[in-house]
Amino acid sequence: MKCRACRAPAVVEIRRHNTTLCRHCFLGYCRNQVGRAIRDHDMIGPGQRVLVAVSGGKDSLALWDMLLDLGYDADGVYVGLGIDGYSQPSADHARAFARRRQARLVEVDLRQQYGYDVRSGAAADHRAPCSACGLSKRHIFDRAAVEGGYDVVATGHNLDDEAAVLLGNVLRWDLEYMARQRPVLPGGHGFPKKVKPLVRLAERETAAYCVLQGIDYQVEECPMAAGNRHLGYKEALGLIEERSPGAKAVFFGQFLERAAAALAGASAEAGGAVLHPCPSCGAPTSSELCAFCRLVERAGGDPRRRVPVSGR
Ligand code: FES
Ligand code: ZN
C-alpha cells in the first residue's frame, strides 16, 4: 500500500476519500482539514487568543497540538470532574501534553473549587451525570475564557460527534437544537465565541493523528457515558459508514450547506430569551439564578467561588 500523495509506504487508509497516506502526508492532511474548517467558518481571527477545552482524550489533545503547529496562541483548560478511575489519568495526559509542548494549562477541580463532583452534582440536581457534566464544563469553559481574556473557546467535537448529535436532533425534529448546531457559535452577551475546528476530521483520524504524533491520551471512554443515547447514534452511523464510506461527512456537510443557515435565521427572527448577569456568578442567564449556580447550591457547594485563571 503506497501513499497516494508521495508514493512512500502508506500507514493510514481514509476510505471516504478513497485514499491511503504515509505518516508525513497524513499529519499534513489533518492540519489542512483543521486549517480549512477555521478559514471556511471564520473561526479564529489573526492574533486572537484561543482557549482549548481539554479532556485528556484524543480529540482535544490532537486539536491543541494542531492549533499550536498552525501557529495559534492556544492555551488549554481542563476540568477535574471527580470521576473515579477516569479523571486522574485524564488529568495526567493533559498535563503531560502541556509539559511536552510547553503550553499553559488552566486547571479547575469541581471538588476543590465548588465542593461537588459529577456524580454528587447529578444526584443533587436530579440530572443524568452527562447532563451535570456538560453543564459544569460549559460554564467553566465560558467563565475561564471571559475572565482570562481569551477571544475563542475551541472544543474537540469531531465529525462523528457532530453527525451523531445531528442524527439525534433529526430523529426528534428538534429544530431549536438544529439551529444551534453550527461549527461556530458567535460570542456576545457575556458568552465567548465557540468553535469546533475538528468538524472535518473523523474520530479514527484524530486517534491515528495522536498515535502517529506520539501523543499519549486517555483511551478509555468515560464510565458514566456507557450506554447513553449519543453512543447509540454513533454506532448506527458507524454501520452506515461501513457500507457507504463518506455517508457521515455528506450527512453533516449537507446539513451545514443546505439547512443550518435557514434554521439559524428562523430562530434569530423568533428572538431569544432576555439575558442578565447571574447575581451569584455573573454569567449571563435568563433565569433568576443560572443553572450552574443552582446545581452547585443543590450540591451544597459555593457557587460564588471564581474560576481561577492561573495555569501551570
Ligand atoms: Fe462528562 Fe463523562 S465526561 S459524564
Ligand atoms: Zn450563576
mmCIF file of C-alpha atoms in Angstrom, residues 1 6 12 19 40 56 61 70 93 99-100 108 120 134 140 152 159 186 189 217 240 244 254 257 263 284 294 303 309:
data_model
loop_
_atom_site.group_PDB
_atom_site.id
_atom_site.type_symbol
_atom_site.label_atom_id
_atom_site.label_comp_id
_atom_site.label_asym_id
_atom_site.label_seq_id
_atom_site.Cartn_x
_atom_site.Cartn_y
_atom_site.Cartn_z
ATOM 1 C CA MET A 1 0.000 0.000 0.000
ATOM 2 C CA CYS A 6 4.164 10.820 -2.309
ATOM 3 C CA VAL A 12 -3.455 5.116 7.037
ATOM 4 C CA THR A 19 -7.008 7.273 -0.407
ATOM 5 C CA ASP A 40 -14.292 28.368 5.865
ATOM 6 C CA GLY A 56 -7.116 14.376 28.041
ATOM 7 C CA LEU A 61 -5.153 16.818 22.519
ATOM 8 C CA LEU A 70 -0.600 26.044 12.887
ATOM 9 C CA HIS A 93 -2.475 13.026 29.992
ATOM 10 C CA ARG A 99 4.586 19.960 29.616
ATOM 11 C CA ARG A 100 5.793 18.415 26.392
ATOM 12 C CA VAL A 108 -10.305 23.745 37.608
ATOM 13 C CA SER A 120 -22.947 14.061 43.551
ATOM 14 C CA GLY A 134 -21.928 19.132 30.306
ATOM 15 C CA ILE A 140 -16.366 26.712 33.478
ATOM 16 C CA VAL A 152 -12.342 31.982 21.403
ATOM 17 C CA LEU A 159 -17.218 14.784 12.507
ATOM 18 C CA PRO A 186 -20.715 33.719 17.950
ATOM 19 C CA HIS A 189 -23.943 38.963 25.841
ATOM 20 C CA TYR A 217 -4.168 10.107 25.502
ATOM 21 C CA ILE A 240 -23.965 3.090 7.642
ATOM 22 C CA SER A 244 -21.247 3.650 2.337
ATOM 23 C CA GLN A 254 -25.036 18.882 3.502
ATOM 24 C CA GLU A 257 -24.688 23.731 3.439
ATOM 25 C CA LEU A 263 -32.717 27.280 10.634
ATOM 26 C CA PRO A 284 -25.392 35.512 31.524
ATOM 27 C CA ARG A 294 -28.483 26.209 41.085
ATOM 28 C CA PRO A 303 -21.213 28.980 43.530
ATOM 29 C CA VAL A 309 -7.263 31.710 35.580
#
